GROMACS .gro file of C-alpha atoms in nm:
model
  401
    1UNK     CA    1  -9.091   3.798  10.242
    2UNK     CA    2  -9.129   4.141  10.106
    3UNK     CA    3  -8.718   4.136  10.009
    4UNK     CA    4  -8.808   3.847   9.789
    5UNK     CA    5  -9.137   3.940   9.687
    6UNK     CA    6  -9.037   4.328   9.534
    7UNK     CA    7  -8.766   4.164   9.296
    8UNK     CA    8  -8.966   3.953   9.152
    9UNK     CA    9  -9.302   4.149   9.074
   10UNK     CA   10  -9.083   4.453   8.950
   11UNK     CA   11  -8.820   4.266   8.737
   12UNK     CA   12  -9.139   4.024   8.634
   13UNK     CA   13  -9.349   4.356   8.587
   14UNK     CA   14  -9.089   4.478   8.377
   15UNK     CA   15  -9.045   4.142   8.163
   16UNK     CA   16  -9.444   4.079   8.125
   17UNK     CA   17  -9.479   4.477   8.002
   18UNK     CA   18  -9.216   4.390   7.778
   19UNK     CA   19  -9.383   4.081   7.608
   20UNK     CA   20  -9.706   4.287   7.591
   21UNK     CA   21  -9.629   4.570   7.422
   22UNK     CA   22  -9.370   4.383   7.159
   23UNK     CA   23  -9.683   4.164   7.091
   24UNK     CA   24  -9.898   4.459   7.078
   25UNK     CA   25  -9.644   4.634   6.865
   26UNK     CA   26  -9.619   4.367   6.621
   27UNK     CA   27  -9.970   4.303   6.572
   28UNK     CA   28 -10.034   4.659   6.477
   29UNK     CA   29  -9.704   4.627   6.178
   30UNK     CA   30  -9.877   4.271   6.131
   31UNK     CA   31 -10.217   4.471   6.065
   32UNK     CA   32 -10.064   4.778   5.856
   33UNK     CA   33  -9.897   4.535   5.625
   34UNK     CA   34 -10.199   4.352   5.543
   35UNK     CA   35 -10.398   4.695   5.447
   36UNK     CA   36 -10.077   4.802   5.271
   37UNK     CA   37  -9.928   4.570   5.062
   38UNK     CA   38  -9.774   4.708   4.798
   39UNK     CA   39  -9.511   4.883   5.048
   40UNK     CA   40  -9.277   4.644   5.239
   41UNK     CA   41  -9.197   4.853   5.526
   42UNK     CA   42  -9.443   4.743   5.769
   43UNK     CA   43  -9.302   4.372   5.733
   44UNK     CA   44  -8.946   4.513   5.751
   45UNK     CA   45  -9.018   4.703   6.057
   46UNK     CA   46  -9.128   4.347   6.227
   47UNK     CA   47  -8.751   4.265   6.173
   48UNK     CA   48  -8.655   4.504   6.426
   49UNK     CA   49  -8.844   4.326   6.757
   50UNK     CA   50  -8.561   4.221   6.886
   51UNK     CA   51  -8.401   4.529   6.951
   52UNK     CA   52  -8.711   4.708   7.028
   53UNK     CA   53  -8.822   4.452   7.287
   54UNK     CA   54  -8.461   4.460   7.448
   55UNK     CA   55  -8.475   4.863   7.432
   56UNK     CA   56  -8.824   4.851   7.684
   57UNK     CA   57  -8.731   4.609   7.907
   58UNK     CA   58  -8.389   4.763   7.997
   59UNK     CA   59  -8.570   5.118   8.027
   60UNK     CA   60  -8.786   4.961   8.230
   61UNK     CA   61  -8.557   4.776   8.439
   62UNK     CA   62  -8.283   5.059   8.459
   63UNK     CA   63  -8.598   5.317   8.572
   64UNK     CA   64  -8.739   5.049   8.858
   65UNK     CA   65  -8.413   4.860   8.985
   66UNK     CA   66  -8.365   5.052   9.275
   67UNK     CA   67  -8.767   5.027   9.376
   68UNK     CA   68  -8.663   4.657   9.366
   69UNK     CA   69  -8.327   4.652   9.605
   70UNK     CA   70  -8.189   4.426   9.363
   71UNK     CA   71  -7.828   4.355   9.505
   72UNK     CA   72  -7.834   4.745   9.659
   73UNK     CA   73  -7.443   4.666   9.767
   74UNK     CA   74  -7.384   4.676   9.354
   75UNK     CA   75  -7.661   4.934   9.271
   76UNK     CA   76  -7.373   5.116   9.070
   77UNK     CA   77  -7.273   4.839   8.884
   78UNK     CA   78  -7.617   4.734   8.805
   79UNK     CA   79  -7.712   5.075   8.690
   80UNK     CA   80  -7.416   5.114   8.468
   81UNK     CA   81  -7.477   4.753   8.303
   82UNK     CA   82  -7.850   4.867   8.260
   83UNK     CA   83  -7.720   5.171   8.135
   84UNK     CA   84  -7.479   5.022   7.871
   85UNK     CA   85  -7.710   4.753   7.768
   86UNK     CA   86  -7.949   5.006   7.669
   87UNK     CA   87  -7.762   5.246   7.446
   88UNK     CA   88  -7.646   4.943   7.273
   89UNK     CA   89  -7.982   4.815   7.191
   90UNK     CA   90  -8.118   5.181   7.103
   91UNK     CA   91  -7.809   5.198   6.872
   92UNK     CA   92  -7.914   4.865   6.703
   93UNK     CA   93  -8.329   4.940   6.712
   94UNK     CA   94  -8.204   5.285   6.534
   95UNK     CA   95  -8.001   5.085   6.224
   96UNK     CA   96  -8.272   4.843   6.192
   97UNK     CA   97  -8.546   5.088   6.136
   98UNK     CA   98  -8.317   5.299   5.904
   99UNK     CA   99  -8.282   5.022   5.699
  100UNK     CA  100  -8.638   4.914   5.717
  101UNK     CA  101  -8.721   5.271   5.554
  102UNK     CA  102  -8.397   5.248   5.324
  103UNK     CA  103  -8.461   4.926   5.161
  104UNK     CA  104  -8.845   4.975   5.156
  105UNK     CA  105  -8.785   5.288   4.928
  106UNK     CA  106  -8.579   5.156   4.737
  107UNK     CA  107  -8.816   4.862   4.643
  108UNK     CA  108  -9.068   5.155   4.575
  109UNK     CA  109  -8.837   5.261   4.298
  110UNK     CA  110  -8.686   5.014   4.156
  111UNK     CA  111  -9.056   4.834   4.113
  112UNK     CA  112  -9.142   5.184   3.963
  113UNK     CA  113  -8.806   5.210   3.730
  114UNK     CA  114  -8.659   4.879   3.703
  115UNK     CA  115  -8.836   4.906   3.312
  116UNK     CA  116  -8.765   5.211   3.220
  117UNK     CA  117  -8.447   5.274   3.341
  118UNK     CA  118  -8.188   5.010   3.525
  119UNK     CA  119  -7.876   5.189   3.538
  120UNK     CA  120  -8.067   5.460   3.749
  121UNK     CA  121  -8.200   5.199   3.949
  122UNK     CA  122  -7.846   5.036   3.964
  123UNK     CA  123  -7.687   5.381   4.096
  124UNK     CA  124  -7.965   5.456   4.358
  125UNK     CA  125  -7.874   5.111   4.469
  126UNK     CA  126  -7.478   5.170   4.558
  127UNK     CA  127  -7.580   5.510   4.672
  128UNK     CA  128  -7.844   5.312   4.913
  129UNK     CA  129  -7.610   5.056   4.998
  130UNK     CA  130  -7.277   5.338   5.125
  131UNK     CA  131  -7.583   5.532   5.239
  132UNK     CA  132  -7.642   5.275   5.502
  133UNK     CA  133  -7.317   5.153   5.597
  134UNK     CA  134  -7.240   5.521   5.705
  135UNK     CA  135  -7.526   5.548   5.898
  136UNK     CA  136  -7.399   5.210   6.074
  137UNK     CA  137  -7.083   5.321   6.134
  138UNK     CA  138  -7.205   5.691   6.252
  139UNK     CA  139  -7.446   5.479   6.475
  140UNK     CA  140  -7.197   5.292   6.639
  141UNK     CA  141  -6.905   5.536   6.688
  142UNK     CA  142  -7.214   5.745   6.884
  143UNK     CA  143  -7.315   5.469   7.071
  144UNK     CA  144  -6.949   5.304   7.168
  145UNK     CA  145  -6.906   5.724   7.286
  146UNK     CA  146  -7.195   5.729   7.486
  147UNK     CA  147  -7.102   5.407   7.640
  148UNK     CA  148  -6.775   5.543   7.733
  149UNK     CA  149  -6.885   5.849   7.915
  150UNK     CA  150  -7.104   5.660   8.176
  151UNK     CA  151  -6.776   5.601   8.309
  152UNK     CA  152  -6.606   5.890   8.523
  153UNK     CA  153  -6.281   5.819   8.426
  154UNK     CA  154  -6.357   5.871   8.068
  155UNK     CA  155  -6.534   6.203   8.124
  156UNK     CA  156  -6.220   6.353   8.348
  157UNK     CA  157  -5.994   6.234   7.999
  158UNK     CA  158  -6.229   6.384   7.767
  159UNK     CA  159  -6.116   6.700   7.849
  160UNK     CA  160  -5.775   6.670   7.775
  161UNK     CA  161  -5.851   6.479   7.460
  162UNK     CA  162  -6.033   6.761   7.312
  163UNK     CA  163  -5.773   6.991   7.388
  164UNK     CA  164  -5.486   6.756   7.195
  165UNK     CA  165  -5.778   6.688   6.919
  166UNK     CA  166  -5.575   6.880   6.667
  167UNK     CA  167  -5.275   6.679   6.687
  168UNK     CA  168  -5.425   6.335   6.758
  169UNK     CA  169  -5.649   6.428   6.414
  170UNK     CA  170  -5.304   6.500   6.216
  171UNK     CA  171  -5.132   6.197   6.354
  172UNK     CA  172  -5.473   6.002   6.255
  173UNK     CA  173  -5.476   6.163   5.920
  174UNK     CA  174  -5.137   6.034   5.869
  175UNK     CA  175  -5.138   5.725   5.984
  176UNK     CA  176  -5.463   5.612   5.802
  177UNK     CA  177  -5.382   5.813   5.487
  178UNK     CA  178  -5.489   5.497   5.248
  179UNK     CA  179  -5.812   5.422   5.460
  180UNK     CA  180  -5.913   5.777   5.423
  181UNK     CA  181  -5.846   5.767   5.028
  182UNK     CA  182  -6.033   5.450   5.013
  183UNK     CA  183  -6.304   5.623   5.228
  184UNK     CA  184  -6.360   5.924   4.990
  185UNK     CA  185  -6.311   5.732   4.711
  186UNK     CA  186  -6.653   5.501   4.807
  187UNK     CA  187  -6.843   5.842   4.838
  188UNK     CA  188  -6.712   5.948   4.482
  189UNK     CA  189  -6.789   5.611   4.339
  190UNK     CA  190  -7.166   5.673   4.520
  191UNK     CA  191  -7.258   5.953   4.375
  192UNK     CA  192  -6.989   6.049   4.093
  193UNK     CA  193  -7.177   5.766   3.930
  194UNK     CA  194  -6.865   5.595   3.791
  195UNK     CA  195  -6.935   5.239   3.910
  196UNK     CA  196  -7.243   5.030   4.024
  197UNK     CA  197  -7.336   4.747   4.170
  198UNK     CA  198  -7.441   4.506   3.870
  199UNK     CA  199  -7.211   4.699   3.647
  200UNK     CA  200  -7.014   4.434   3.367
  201UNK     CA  201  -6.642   4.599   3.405
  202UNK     CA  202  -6.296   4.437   3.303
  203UNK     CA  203  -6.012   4.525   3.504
  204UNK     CA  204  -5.660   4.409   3.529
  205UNK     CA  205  -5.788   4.189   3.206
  206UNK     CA  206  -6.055   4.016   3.382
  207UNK     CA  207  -6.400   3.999   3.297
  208UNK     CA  208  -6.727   4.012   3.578
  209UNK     CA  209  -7.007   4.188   3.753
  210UNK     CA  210  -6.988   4.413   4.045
  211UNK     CA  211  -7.136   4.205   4.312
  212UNK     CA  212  -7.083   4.441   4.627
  213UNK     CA  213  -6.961   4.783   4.690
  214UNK     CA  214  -6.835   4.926   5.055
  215UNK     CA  215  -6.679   5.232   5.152
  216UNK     CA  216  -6.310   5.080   5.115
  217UNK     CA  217  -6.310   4.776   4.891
  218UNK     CA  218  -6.534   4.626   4.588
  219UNK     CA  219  -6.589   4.302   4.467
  220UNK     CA  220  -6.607   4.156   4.106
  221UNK     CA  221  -6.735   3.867   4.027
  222UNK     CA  222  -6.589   3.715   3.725
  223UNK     CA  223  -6.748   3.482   3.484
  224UNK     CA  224  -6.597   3.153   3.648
  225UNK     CA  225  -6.773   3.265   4.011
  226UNK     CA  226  -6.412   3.403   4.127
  227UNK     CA  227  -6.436   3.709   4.333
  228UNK     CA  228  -6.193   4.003   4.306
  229UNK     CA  229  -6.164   4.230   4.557
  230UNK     CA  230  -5.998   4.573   4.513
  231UNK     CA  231  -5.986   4.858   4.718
  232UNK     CA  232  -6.213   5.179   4.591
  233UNK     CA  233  -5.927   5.401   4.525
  234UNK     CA  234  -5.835   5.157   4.224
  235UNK     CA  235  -6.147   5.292   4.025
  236UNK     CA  236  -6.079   5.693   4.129
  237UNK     CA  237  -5.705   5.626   3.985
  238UNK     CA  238  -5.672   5.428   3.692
  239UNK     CA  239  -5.859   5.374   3.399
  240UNK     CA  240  -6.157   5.017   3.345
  241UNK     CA  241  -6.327   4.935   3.119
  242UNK     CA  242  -6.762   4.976   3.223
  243UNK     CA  243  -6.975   4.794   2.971
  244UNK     CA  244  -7.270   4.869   3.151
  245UNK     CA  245  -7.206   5.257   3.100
  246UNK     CA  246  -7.481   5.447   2.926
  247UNK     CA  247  -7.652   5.167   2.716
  248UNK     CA  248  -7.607   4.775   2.801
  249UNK     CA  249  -7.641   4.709   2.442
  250UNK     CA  250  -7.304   4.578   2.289
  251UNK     CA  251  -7.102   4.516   1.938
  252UNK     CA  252  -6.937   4.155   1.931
  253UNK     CA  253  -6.663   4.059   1.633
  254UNK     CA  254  -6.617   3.716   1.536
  255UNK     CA  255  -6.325   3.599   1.311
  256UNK     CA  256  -6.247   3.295   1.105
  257UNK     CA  257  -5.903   3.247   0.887
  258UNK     CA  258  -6.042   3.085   0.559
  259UNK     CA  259  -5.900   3.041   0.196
  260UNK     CA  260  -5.926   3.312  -0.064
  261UNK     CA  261  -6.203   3.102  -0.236
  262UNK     CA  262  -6.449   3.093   0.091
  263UNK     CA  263  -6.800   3.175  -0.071
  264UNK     CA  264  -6.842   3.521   0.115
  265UNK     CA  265  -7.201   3.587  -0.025
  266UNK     CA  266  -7.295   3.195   0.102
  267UNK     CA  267  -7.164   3.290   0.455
  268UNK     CA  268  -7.355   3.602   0.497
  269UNK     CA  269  -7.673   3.451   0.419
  270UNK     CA  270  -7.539   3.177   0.676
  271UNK     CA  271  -7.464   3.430   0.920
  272UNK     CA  272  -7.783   3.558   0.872
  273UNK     CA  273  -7.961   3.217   0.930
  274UNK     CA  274  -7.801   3.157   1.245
  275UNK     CA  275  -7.876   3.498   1.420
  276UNK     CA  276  -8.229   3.472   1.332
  277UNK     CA  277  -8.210   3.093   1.540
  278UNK     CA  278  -8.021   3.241   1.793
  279UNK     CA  279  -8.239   3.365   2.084
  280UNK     CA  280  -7.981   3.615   2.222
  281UNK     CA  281  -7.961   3.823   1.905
  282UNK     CA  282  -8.114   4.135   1.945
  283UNK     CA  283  -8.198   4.180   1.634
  284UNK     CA  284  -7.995   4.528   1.576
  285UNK     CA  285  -7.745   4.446   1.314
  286UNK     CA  286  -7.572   4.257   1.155
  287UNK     CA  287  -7.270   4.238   0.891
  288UNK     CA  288  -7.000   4.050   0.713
  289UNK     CA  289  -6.653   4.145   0.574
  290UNK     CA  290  -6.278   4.041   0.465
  291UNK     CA  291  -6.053   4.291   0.713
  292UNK     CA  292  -5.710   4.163   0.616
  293UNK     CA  293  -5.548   3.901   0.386
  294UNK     CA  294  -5.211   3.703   0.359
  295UNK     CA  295  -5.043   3.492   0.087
  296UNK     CA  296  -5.228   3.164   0.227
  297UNK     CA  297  -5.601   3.304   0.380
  298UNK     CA  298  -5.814   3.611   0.434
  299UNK     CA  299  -5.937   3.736   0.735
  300UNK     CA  300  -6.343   3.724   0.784
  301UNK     CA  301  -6.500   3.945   1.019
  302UNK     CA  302  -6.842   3.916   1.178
  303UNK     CA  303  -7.040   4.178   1.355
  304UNK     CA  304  -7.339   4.063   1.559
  305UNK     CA  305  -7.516   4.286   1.866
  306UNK     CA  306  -7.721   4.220   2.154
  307UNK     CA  307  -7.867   4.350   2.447
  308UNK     CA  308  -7.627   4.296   2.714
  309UNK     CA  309  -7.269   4.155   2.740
  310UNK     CA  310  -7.383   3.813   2.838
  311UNK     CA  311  -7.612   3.769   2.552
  312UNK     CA  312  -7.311   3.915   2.321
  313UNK     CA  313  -7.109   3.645   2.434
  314UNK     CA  314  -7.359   3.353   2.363
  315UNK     CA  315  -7.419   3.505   2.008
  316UNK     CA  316  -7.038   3.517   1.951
  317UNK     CA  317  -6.955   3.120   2.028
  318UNK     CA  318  -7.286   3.030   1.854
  319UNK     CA  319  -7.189   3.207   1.542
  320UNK     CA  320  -6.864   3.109   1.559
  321UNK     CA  321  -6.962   2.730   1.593
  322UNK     CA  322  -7.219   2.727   1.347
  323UNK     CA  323  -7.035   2.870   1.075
  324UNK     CA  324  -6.716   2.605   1.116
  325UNK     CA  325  -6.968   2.343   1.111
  326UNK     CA  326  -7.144   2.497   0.809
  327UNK     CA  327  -6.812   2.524   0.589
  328UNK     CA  328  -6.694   2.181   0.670
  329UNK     CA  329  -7.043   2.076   0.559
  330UNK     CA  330  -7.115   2.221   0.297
  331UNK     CA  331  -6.770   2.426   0.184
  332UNK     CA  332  -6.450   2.251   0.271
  333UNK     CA  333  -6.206   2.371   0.029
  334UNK     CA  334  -6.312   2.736   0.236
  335UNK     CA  335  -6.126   2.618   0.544
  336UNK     CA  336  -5.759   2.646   0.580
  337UNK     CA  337  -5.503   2.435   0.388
  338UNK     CA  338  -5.116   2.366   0.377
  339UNK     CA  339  -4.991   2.280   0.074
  340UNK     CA  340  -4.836   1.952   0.078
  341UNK     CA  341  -4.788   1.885  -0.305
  342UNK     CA  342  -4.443   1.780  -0.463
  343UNK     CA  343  -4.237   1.979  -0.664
  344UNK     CA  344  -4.190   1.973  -0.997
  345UNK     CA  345  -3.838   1.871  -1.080
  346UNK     CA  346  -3.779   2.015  -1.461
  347UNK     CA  347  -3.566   1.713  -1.638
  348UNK     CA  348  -3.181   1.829  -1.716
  349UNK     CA  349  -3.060   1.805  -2.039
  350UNK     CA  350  -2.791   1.508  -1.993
  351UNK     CA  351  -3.105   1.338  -1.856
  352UNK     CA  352  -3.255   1.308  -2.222
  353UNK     CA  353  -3.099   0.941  -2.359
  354UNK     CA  354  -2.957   0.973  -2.711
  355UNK     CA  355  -2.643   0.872  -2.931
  356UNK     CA  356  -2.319   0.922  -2.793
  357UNK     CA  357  -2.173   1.233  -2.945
  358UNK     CA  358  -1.823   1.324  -3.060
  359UNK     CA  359  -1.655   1.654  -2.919
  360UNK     CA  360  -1.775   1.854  -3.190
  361UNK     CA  361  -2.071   1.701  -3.187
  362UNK     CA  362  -2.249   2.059  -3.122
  363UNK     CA  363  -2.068   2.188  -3.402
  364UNK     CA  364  -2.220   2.008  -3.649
  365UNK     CA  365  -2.545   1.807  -3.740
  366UNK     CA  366  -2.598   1.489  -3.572
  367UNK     CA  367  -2.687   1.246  -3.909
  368UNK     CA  368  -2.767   0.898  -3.781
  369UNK     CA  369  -2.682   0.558  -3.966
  370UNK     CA  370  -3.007   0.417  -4.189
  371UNK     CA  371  -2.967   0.088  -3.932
  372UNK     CA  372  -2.917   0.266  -3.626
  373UNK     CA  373  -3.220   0.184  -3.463
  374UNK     CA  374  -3.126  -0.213  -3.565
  375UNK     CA  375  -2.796  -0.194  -3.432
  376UNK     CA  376  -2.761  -0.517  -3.184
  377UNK     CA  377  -2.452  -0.324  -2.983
  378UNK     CA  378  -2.636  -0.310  -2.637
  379UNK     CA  379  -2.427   0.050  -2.550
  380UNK     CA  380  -2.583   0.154  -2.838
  381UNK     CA  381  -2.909   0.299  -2.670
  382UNK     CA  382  -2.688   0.320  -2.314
  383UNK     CA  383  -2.639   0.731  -2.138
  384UNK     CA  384  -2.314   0.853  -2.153
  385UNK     CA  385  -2.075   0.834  -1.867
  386UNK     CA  386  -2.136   1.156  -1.737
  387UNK     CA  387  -2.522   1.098  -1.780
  388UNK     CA  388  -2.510   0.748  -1.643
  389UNK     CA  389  -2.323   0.926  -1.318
  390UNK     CA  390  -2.584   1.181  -1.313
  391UNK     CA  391  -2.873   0.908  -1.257
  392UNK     CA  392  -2.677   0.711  -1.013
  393UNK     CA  393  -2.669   1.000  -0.807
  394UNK     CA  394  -3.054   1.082  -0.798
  395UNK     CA  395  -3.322   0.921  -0.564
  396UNK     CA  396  -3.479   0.659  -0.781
  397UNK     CA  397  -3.822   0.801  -0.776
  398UNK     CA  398  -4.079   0.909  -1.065
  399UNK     CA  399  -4.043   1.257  -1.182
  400UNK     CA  400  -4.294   1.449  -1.390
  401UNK     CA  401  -4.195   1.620  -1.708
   0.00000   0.00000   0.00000
């Protein structure tokens, strides 16, 4: 009776304590959080419960299993799994509640700078974010070490590791050259301040935000919801475009290809209508200008601002669109044309119908008979040969004079 009766009041001892000091636990965070909340780190510290709750009962279990002659023919197997199980939970309680403080301070100042100053608040954000992913992996490669010397084995190797550290850590070094690059590249983008997250970039000619940011890649998302990822070391080697550098506040150009007689005073009152409709106009600046001409149109240029590089993008189309529609309206002959007219065909001189003339003819005055215009000799008012040829051998169509 007693071999079945010691199991279960420790291992039941051990889960009961458990439940009653998680529950006692989270009532207290339950209870701070209501008297504080304008901090969110008493509700973020609930998250870790879990962890915490797993971390007591296997203390308590690997501290009272051998009271309990649970399976005493595997005690060293049973201690080692305790053992195991509860550096791997104290590993995970440790990057929950360093996150919990992380992320709660950063809500403290972004809520406290997110007016005054968002590209600070942008920066302390990918420095937050590679902040915590090293402490992860730090964590981890501690805890997955601490897990390997419980065993013997790995304790009696440990020795000779250390003492071929120097060339395992050049073969490493080596062999993971472009890992490490990427790797101290994500600690220069953290705090050289080059690139953060929310940051409107172009590279390799596309367009997007930077959605996440890691120690060895970073992701854009572009304007039609693709993501590109690229490793770090891209941004530490070759030149991008950051819009979000400094000021958001942009420039935008829009151009139109209209006819030398477009009514440039008309259109800059126009443009100046259509910013004033247009929500995403900042209301900055504004300005209108001819930048280059050619034999059949002149170049227009408009220059519009707003506060960010979406809005500069709405107030470019919506420009653009209202002023085509506006000219077609109102202005027609300012739009493009091609010149479709006929030529003017200048009449030749055996094309003119008069008297036929004798060879010297151009010698000498030309002194028509009294009757000539009576004469009933139908060749009388007929072209010469070569004339008559000469009309034969043209399209039979009207031709201005």
């Amino acid at each position: 009776m007693e071999t079945i009766l010691r199991p279960l009041i420790v291992v039941g001892g051990s889960v009961l304590l458990t439940l009653v000091i998680g529950w006692a636990t989270d009532l207290l965070l339950r209870k701070a959080d209501g008297r504080h909340p304008e901090t969110p780190l008493w509700d973020l510290l609930r998250r870790a419960r879990v962890p915490y709750q797993i971390v007591l009962c296997s203390a308590l279990l690997r501290g009272s299993y051998v009271e309990a002659e649970v399976f005493p023919e595997h005690r060293t197997a049973v201690g080692r799994t305790l053992t195991l199980l509860l550096i791997g939970s104290a590993a995970w309680l440790v990057v929950r509640i360093a996150a919990a403080v992380v992320e709660a301070s950063y809500s403290r100042y972004a809520q406290a700078h997110a007016e005054r100053d968002p590209a600070r608040v942008r920066r302390v954000r990918t420095q937050v974010s590679l902040i915590m992913r090293v402490v992860t992996a730090i964590v981890g490669v501690v805890a997955v070490a601490s897990m390997l010397l419980t065993f013997p084995a790995m304790r009696a190797a440990g020795a000779s590791l250390l003492a071929s550290a120097g060339i395992i850590g050049i073969v490493a070094g080596v062999a993971a050259q472009s890992t490490l690059g990427n790797l101290f590249a994500g600690f220069q983008i953290a705090f050289g301040d080059m690139v953060r997250m929310g940051d409107t970039v172009v590279v390799d000619g596309e367009w997007g935000t930077v959605e996440e940011i890691t120690l060895t890649y970073l992701t854009v998302r572009t304007w039609d919801e693709r993501r590109i990822t690229m490793p770090v070391s891209y941004f530490t080697s070759k030149p991008f475009e950051n819009w979000s550098r400094g000021t958001p506040q942009m420039t935008g150009t829009v151009f139109w290809h209209l006819d030398h007689t477009a009514p440039l005073e008309a259109m800059r009152e126009r443009l100046r209508d259509l910013l004033r409709q247009c929500p995403a106009w900042d209301g900055r600046s504004y300005n209108l200008t001819v930048t280059d001409t050619t034999p059949n149109t002149m170049e227009v240029r408009a220059l519009v601002t707003a506060k960010d590089a979406d809005d500069i993008w709405t107030v470019r189309v919506t420009v653009r669109e209202g002023m085509i529609r506006w000219l077609a309206d109102e202005h027609p002959y300012a739009l493009p044309r091609i010149n479709t007219a006929e030529a003017v065909l200048r009449p030749l001189q055996d094309d003119v119908p008069h008297a036929r003339r004798s060879p010297d003819a151009d010698s000498r005055p030309h002194v028509p008979d009294a009757d000539s215009h009576h004469s009933p000799d139908p060749d009388h008012h007929r072209p010469s040969n070569a004339a008559s040829r000469h009309f034969t051998q043209r399209p039979t169509k009207s031709r201005s004079r």
